[in-house]
Coordinates of C-alpha atoms in Angstrom, one line a residue:
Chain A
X1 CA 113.8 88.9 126.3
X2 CA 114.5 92.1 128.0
X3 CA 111.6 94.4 129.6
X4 CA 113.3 97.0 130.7
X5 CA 116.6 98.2 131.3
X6 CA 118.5 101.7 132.4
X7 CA 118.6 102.9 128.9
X8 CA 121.1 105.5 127.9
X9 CA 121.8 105.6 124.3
X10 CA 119.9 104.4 121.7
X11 CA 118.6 104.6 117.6
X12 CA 116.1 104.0 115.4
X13 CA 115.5 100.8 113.8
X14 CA 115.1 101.3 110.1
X15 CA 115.1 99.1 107.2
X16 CA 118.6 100.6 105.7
X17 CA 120.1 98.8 108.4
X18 CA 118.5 95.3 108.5
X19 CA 120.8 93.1 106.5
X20 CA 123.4 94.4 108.9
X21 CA 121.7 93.7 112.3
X22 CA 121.2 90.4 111.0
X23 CA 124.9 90.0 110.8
X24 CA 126.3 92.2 113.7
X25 CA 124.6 93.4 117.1
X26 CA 124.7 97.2 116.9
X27 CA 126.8 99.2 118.8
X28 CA 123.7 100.6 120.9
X29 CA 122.2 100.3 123.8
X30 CA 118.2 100.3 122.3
X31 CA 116.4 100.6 119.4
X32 CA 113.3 102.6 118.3
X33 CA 110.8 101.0 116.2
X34 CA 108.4 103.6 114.5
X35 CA 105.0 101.3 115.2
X36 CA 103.2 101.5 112.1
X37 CA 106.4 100.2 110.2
X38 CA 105.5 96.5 111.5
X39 CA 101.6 96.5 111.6
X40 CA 102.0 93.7 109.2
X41 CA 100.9 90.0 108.8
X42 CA 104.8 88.7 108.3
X43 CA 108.0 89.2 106.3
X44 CA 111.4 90.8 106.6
X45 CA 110.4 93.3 108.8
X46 CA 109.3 91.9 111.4
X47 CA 111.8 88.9 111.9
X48 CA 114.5 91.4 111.7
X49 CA 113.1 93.1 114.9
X50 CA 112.2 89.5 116.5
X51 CA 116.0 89.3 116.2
X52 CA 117.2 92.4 117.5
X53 CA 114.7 92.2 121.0
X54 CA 116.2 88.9 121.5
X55 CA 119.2 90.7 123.0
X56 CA 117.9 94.8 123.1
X57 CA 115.5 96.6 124.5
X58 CA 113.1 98.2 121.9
X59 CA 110.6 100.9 122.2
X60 CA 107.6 102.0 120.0
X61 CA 107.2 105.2 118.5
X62 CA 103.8 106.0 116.7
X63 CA 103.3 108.5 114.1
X64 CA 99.2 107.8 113.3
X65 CA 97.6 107.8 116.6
X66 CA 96.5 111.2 116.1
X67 CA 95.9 111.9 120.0
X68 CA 95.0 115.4 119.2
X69 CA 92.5 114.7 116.3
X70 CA 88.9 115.4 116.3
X71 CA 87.8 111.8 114.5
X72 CA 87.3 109.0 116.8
X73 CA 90.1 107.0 118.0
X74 CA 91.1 104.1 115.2
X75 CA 90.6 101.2 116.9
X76 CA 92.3 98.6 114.6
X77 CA 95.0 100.8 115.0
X78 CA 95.0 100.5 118.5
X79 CA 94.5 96.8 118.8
X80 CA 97.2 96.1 116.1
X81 CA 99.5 98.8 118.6
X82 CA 98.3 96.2 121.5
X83 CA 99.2 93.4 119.4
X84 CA 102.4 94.2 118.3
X85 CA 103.7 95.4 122.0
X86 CA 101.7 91.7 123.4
X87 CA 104.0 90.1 121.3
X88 CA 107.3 92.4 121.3
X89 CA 107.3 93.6 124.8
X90 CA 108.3 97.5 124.2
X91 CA 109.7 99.2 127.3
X92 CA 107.0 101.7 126.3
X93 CA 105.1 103.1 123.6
X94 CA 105.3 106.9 122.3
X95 CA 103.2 109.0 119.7
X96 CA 103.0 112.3 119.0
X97 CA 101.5 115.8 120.7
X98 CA 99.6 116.6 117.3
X99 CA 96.7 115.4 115.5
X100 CA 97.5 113.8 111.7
X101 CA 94.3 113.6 109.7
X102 CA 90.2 114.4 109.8
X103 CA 87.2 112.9 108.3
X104 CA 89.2 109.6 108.2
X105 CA 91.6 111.3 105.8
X106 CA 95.1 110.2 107.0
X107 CA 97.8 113.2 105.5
X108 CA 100.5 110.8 107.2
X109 CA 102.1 114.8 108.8
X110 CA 102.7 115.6 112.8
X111 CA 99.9 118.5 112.5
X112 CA 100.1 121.5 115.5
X113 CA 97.4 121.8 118.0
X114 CA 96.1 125.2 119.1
X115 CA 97.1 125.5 122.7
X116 CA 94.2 126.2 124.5
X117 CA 92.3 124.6 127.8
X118 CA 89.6 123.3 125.8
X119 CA 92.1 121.5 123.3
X120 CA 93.6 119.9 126.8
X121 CA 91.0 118.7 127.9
X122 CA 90.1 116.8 124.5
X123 CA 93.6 115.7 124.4
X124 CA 93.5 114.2 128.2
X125 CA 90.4 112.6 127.9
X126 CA 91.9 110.6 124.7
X127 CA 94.7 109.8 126.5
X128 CA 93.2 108.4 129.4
X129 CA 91.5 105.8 126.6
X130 CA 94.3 105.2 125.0
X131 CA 96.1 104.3 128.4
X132 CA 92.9 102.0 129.4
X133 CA 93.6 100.1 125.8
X134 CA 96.9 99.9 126.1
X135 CA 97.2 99.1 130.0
X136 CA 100.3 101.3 129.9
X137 CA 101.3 105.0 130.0
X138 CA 101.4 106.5 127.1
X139 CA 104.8 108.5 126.0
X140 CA 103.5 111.8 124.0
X141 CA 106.5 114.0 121.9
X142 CA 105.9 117.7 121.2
X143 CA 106.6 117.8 117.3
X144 CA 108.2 120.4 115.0
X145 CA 105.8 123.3 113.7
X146 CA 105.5 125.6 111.1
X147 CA 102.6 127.3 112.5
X148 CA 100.7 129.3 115.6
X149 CA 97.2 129.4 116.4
X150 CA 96.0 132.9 117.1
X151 CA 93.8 131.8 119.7
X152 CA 95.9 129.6 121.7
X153 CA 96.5 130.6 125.2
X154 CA 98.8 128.3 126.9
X155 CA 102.4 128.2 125.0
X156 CA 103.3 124.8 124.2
X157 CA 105.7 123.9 127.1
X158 CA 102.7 124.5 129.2
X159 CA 100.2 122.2 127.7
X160 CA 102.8 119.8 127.3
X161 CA 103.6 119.7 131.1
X162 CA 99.8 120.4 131.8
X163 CA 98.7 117.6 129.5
X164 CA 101.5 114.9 131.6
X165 CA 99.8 115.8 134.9
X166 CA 96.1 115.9 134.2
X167 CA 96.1 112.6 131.9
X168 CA 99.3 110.6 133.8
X169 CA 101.1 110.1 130.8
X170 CA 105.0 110.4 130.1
X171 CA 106.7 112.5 127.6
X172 CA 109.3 112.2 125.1
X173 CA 111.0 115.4 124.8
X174 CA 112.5 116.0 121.1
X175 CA 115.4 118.5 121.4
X176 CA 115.4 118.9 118.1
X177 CA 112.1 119.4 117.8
X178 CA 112.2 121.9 121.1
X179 CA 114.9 124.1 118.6
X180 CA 113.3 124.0 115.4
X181 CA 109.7 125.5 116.6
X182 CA 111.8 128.1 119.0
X183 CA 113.5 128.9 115.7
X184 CA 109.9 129.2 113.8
X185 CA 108.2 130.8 116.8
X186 CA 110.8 132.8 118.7
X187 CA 110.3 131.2 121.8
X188 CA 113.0 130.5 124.2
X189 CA 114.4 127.0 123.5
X190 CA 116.0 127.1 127.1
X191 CA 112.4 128.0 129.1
X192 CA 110.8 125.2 126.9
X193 CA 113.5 122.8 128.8
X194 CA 112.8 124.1 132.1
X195 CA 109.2 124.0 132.2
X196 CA 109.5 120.6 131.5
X197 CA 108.6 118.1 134.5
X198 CA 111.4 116.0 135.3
X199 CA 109.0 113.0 136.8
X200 CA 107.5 112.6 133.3
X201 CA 110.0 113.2 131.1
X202 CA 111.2 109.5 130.4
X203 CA 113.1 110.1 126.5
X204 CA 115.0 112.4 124.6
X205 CA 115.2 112.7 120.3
X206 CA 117.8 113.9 119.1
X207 CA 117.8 114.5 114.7
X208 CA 119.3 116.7 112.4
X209 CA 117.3 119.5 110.4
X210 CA 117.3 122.0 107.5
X211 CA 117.8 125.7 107.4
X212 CA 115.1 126.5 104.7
X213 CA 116.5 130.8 105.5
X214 CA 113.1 131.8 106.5
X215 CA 112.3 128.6 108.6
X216 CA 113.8 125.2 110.3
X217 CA 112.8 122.2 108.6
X218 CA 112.7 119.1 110.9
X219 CA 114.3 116.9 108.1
X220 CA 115.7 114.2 110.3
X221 CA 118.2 113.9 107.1
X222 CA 121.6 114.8 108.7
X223 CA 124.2 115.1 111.7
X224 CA 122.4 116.8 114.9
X225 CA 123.6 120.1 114.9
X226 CA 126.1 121.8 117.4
X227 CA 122.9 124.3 118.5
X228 CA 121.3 120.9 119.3
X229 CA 124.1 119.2 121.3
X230 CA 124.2 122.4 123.4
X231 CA 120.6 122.2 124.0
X232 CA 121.1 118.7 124.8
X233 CA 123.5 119.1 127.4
X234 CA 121.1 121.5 129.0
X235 CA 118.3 119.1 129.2
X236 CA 120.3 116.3 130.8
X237 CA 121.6 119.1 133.5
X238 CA 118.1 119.8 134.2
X239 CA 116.1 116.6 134.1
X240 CA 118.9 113.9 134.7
X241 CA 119.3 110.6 132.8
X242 CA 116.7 110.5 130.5
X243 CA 117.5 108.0 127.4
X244 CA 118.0 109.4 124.6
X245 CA 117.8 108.3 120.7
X246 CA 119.0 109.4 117.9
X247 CA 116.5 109.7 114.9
X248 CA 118.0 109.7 111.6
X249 CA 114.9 108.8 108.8
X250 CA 116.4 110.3 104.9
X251 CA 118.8 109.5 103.6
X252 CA 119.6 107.2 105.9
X253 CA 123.5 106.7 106.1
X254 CA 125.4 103.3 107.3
X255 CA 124.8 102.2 111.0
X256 CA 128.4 102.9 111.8
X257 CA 127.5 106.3 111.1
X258 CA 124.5 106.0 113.5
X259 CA 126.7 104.9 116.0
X260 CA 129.2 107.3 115.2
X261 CA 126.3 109.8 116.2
X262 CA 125.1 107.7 119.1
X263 CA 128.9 107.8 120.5
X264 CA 128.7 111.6 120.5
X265 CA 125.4 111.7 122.4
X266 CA 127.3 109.1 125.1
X267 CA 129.9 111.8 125.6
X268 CA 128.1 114.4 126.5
X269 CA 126.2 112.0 128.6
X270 CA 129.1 110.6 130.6
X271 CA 130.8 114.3 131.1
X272 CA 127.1 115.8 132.6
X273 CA 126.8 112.3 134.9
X274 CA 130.7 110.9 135.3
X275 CA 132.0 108.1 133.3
X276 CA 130.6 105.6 135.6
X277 CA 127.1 107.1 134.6
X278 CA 126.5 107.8 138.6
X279 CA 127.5 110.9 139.3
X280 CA 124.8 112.9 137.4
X281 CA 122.0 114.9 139.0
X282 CA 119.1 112.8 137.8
X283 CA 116.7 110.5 138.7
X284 CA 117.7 106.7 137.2
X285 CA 115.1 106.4 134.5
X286 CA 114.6 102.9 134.6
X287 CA 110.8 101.9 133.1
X288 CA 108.9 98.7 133.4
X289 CA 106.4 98.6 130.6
Chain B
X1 CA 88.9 139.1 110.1
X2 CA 89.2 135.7 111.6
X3 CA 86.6 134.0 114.1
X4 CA 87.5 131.3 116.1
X5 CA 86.6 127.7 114.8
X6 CA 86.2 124.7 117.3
X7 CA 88.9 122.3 117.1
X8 CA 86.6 119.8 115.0
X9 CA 86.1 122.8 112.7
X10 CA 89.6 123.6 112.0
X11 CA 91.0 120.3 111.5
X12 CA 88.5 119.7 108.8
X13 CA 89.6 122.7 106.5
X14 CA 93.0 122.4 107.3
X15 CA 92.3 118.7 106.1
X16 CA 90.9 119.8 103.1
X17 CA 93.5 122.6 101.9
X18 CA 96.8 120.3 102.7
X19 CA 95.2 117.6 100.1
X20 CA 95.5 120.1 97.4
X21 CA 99.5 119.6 97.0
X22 CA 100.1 119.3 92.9
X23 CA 96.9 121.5 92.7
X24 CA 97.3 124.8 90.2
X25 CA 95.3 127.1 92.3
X26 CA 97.1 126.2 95.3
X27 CA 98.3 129.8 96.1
X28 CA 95.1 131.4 95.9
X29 CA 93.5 128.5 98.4
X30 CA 96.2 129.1 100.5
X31 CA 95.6 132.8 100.7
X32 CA 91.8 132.5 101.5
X33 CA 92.6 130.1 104.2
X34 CA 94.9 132.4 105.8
X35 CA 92.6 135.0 106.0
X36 CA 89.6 133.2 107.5
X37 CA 91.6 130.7 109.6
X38 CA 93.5 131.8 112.7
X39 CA 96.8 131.3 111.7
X40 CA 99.5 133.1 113.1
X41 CA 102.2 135.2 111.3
X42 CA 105.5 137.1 111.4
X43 CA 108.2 139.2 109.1
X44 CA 109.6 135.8 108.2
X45 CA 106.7 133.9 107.2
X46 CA 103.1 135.4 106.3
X47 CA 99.8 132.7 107.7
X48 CA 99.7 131.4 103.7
X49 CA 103.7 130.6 104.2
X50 CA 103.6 128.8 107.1
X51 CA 100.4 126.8 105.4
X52 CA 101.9 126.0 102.3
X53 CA 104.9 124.3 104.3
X54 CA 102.6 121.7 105.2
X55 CA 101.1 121.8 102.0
X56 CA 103.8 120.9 100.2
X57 CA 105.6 118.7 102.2
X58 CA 102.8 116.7 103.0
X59 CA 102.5 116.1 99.4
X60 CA 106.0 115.2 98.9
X61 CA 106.1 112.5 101.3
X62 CA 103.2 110.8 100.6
X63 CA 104.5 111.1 97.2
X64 CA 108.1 110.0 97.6
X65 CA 106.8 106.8 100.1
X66 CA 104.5 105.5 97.0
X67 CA 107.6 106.0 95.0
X68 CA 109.6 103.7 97.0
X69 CA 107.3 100.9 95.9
X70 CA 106.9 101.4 92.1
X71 CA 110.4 102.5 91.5
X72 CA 110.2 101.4 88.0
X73 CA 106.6 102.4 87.2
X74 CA 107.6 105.9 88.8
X75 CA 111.0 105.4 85.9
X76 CA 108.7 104.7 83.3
X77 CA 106.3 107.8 83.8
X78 CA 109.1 110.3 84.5
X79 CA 109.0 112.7 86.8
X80 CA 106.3 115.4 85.9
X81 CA 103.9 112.3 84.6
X82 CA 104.9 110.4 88.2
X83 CA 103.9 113.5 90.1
X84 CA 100.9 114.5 87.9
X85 CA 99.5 110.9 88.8
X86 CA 100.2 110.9 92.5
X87 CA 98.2 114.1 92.7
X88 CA 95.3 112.6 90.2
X89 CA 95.5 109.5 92.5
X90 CA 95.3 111.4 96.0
X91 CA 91.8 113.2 94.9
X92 CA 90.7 109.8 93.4
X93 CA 91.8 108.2 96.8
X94 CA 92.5 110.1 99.8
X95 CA 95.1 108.5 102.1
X96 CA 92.5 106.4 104.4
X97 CA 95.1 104.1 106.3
X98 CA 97.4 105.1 109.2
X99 CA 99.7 103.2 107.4
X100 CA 101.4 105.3 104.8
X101 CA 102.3 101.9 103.2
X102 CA 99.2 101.4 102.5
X103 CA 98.7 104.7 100.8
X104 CA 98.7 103.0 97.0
X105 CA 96.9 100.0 97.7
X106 CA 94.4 101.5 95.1
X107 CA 96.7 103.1 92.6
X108 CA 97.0 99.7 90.1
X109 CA 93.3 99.8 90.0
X110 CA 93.5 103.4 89.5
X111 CA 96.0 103.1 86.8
X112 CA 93.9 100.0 85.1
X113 CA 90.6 102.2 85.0
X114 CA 92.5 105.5 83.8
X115 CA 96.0 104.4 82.0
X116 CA 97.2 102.8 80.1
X117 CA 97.3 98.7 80.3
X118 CA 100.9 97.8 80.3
X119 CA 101.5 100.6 82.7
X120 CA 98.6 99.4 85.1
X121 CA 100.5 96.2 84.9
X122 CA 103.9 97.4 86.0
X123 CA 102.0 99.0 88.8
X124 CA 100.2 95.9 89.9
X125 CA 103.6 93.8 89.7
X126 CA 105.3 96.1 92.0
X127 CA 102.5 95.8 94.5
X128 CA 102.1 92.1 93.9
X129 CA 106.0 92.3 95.3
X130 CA 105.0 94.8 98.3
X131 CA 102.4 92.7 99.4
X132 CA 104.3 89.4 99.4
X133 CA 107.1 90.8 101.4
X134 CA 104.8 91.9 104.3
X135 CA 102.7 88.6 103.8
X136 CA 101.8 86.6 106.8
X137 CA 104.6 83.9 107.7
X138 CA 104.1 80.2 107.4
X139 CA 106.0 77.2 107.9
X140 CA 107.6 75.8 104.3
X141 CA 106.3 72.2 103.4
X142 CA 109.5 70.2 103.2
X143 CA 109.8 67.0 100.4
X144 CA 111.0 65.1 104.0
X145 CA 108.1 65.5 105.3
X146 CA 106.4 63.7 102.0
X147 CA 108.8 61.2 101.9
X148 CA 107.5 60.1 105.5
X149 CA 104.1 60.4 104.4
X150 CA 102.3 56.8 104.5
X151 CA 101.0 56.0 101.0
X152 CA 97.4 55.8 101.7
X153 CA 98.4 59.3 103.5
X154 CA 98.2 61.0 100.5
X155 CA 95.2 61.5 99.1
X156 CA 94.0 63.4 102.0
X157 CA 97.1 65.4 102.0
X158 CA 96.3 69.3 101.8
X159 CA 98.2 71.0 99.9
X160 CA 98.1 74.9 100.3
X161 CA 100.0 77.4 99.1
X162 CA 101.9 80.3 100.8
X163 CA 100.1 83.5 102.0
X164 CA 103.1 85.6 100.3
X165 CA 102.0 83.9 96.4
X166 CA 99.9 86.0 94.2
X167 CA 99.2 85.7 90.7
X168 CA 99.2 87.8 87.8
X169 CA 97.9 87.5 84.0
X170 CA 99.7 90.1 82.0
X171 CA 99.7 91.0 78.6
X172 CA 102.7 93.3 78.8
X173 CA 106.5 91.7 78.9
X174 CA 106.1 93.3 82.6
X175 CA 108.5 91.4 84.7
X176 CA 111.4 92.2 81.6
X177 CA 110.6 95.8 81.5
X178 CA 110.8 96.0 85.3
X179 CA 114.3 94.8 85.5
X180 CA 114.9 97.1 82.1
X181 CA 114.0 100.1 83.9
X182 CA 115.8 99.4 87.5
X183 CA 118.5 98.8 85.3
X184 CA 118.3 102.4 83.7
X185 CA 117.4 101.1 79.9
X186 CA 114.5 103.0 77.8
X187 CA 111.6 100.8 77.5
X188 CA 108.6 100.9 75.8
X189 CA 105.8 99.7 77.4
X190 CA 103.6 98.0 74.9
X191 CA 101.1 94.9 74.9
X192 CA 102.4 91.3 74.0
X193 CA 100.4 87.8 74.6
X194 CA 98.9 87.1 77.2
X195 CA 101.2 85.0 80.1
X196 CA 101.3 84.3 83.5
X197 CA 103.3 85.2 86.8
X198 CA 104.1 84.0 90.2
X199 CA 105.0 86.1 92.8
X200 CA 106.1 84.4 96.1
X201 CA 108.4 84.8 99.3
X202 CA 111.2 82.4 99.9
X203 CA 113.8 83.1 103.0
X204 CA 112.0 86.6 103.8
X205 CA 112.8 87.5 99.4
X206 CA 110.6 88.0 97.1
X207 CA 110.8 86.7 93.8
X208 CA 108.6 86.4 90.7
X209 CA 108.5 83.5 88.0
X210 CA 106.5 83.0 84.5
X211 CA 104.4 79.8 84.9
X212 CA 102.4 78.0 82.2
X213 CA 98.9 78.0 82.3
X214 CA 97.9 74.7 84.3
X215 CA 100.5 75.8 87.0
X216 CA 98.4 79.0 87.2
X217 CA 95.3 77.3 87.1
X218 CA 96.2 74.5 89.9
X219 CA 97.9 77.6 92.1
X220 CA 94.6 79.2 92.2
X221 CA 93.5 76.3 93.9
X222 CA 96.3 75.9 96.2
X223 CA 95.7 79.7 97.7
X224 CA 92.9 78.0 99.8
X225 CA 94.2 75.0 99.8
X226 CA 93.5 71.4 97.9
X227 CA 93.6 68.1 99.1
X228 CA 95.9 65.9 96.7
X229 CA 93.3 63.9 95.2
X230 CA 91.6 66.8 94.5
X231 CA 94.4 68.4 93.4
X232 CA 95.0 65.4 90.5
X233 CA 91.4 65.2 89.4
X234 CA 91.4 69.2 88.4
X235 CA 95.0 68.2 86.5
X236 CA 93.0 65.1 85.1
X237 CA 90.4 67.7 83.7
X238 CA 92.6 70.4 82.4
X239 CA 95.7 68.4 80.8
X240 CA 96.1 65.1 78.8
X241 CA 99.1 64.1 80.9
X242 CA 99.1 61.5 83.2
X243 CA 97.8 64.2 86.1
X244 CA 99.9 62.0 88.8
X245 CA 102.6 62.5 87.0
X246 CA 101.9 66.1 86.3
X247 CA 100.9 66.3 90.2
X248 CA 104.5 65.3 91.4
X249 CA 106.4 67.4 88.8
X250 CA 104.4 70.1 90.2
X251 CA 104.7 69.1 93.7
X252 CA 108.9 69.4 93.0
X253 CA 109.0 72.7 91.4
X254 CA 107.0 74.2 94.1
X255 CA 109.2 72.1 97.2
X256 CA 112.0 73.4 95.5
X257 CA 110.8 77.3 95.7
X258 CA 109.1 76.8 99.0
X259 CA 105.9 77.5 98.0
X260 CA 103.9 75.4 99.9
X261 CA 102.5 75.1 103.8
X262 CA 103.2 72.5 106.6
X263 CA 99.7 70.9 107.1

């Protein structure tokens, strides 16, 4: 099995698709398995992504951890998280810049944090647990919002960065996600990218989203928009090879489709670094786990 | 005028007001939050706006993933009744798990204590299915491995069924009006004589099957495991049969769906 490996392009790995994978490979280069989707004793699941690591690197990507929340940390979700990576060797393991439930409630949403010095240093200090359990950076994503905190007084970008430095973890920039709360917010989608820190930033999501008229929905239902493929471009000009995956999660359409998708991102890749993949500006983002 | 609450503060009534998706006096709570909480707002989108997008949408999934696993008890209720439930259900049984699979785990007991029975049974059926397909693996006992069994072997033998079986008693024609409903027919759910059901996974599928009582009775053994001997006296005590005969047709049928463990 594969560890690591200089990533470029990759999608997620979702059940639509597993009658297919067992048949064909997919014309990826990695998958992204959402965590909690094979917390599970056996079955279908599970064997399908035994098959697929066989000859493709997979990563994790969490949507419980709830690194921002104010209960304690779950530990059987943690240990089952340390389980399943023991066992399927991610090249590393991502959740979410939010918190998702309190008072053990789960409401299974990627909940905004108010950005504020005091909410860092909460955040860090989980973190740095989680890290210590997992015996591995942790990959945090800045998630699509529909609402401010009067109070905050860092803007998101900021604690993002901040929050990378102070607890050593990575992050996993959503472009999307960067566009739909500039869109919400009225922040400038472009200053997001460049206060980003290149040294930390080791992925990049790419989905599609709704136009509600007053609002951006991040529906992960559709083709990523032309907006979005701009903003894409930018963010590989500015922070190098970062590999990138495209999240597709309703209404989930064929995996040639995916591909389809995952072909386009590939494009823009090879005209920003060359069609040999080396003449780009950025750092080679190869990770051991 | 807003005050400041600490973090711990603010997630807990943010907690509390997106729970009450399919609530009736959801605009008014969402008002009132906005004007305590401090919430941010613009031309586009008032505080109470931008909460009741979570509101709702939080709602809707959790709603539309316990969907996907009672597709035909969701048929049966329509959707008004369907939703009305989910929300009924979600005060009952806030979502504990960070698995949002595991979100219904209580709603056939929920159903059984509040609907009625033939419904409850459609319910648990569907998740009888759910949690055979995620059950924990096992190697399938193979008849080659019998036939290389020494005689004397055999009444030490255990014999244990596969983690993915679970059993049902319904008194509902439950496993007929589940295909009726996928299928797009009316149905009307209504009691019949009692029965029983296996539900098992073979070759990562799940299946279901109507067994006669002294198979149900010997597989409730098997879920912890018999040894043969044992397994023949209890068939001794429950039919008339010759219970080593009974024993290897049994043995057969369940080789056959690979229900049973490698010792």
């Amino acid at each position: 099995m594969q560890t690591s490996g200089n990533l470029e392009i990759g999608i997620g790995l979702r059940s639509a698709h597993f009658g297919e994978l067992l048949e064909r490979p997919a014309r990826v280069g990695w998958f992204e398995a959402v965590s909690e989707n094979f917390m599970m004793d056996g079955g279908r699941p599970l064997h399908v992504l035994e098959h697929v690591r066989r000859d493709t690197p997979v990563v994790f990507h969490g949507v419980s951890m709830s690194i921002g929340g104010t209960d304690p940390l779950d530990d059987g979700h943690l240990s089952a998280l340390a389980d399943l990576a023991s066992r399927f060797e991610p090249a590393w393991i991502s959740d979410h810049l939010c918190w998702t439930g309190a008072r053990r409630h789960n409401l299974h949403d990627l909940l905004p944090l108010p950005w504020t010095e005091e909410v860092l240093e909460h955040v860090a200090e989980r973190v740095a647990r989680v890290q210590d359990r997992l015996a591995r950076h942790l990959v945090l994503e800045n998630v699509s919002s529909y609402l401010t905190y009067e109070h905050s007084t860092l803007g998101e970008a900021e604690f993002l960065a901040a929050l990378a430095h102070r607890a050593d973890c990575h992050i996993l920039l959503d472009v999307n996600n960067v566009y739909v709360s500039a869109y919400n917010h009225g922040f400038d989608a472009r200053a997001y990218i460049d206060a980003m820190p290149r040294d930390r930033v080791v992925q990049i999501h790419l989905a599609g989203h709704t136009d509600m008229g007053t609002h951006l929905l991040d529906t992960h239902d559709t083709f990523v928009c032309p907006d979005v493929w701009d903003l894409y471009r930018y963010t590989l000009d500015r922070l190098g090879r970062v590999p990138t995956l495209i999240e597709w999660d309703g209404n989930v359409p064929p995996l040639t489709t995916l591909e389809e998708e995952a072909d386009r991102a590939r494009t823009i890749w090879k005209n920003v670094f060359g069609e040999s993949g080396a003449g780009g500006i950025g750092d080679d983002h190869t990770f051991a786990a | 005028m807003t005050t400041t609450p600490s973090l711990r503060d603010l997630q807990h009534e943010l907690e509390t007001l997106f729970s009450i998706g399919g609530e009736t006096d959801h605009a008014d709570r969402l008002a009132d939050a906005a004007g305590r909480l401090p919430i941010g707002g613009d031309d586009r989108l008032a505080p109470a706006d931008r909460l009741g997008i979570y509101t709702g949408m939080i709602f809707v999934r959790i709603r539309d993933a316990i969907a996907e696993d009672f597709p035909a008890t969701r048929t049966a209720l329509g959707d008004d009744a369907w939703e009305d439930l989910i929300a009924r259900y979600l005060r009952a049984h806030p979502t504990d798990h960070p698995d949002l699979r595991l979100a219904p785990r209580h709603l056939p007991g929920f159903l059984r204590a509040t609907g009625p029975g033939p419904l409850a049974e459609l319910a648990e059926l569907e998740w009888a299915l759910m949690e055979s397909f995620t059950a924990a693996d096992s190697t399938v006992l193979r008849a080659t491995t019998l036939a290389d069994l020494a005689p004397d072997a055999w009444p030490e033998m255990l014999v244990r069924a596969t983690p993915s079986l679970r059993l049902l008693t319904p008194r509902s024609d439950v496993d007929r009006n589940r295909r009726r409903l996928l299928d797009g027919e009316e149905v009307e759910l209504r009691p019949t004589s009692p029965y029983a059901l296996r539900v098992w996974r073979r070759d990562l599928r799940v299946f279901h099957k109507r067994i006669d009582p002294l198979e149900h009775g010997a597989l409730q053994l098997l879920r912890s495991g018999v040894t043969f001997a044992d397994l023949c006296a209890w068939l001794a005590d429950h039919d008339e049969s010759d219970p080593s005969e009974v024993a290897v047709r049994l043995l057969q049928a369940w080789l056959a769906d690979e229900l049973l463990v490698a010792p």
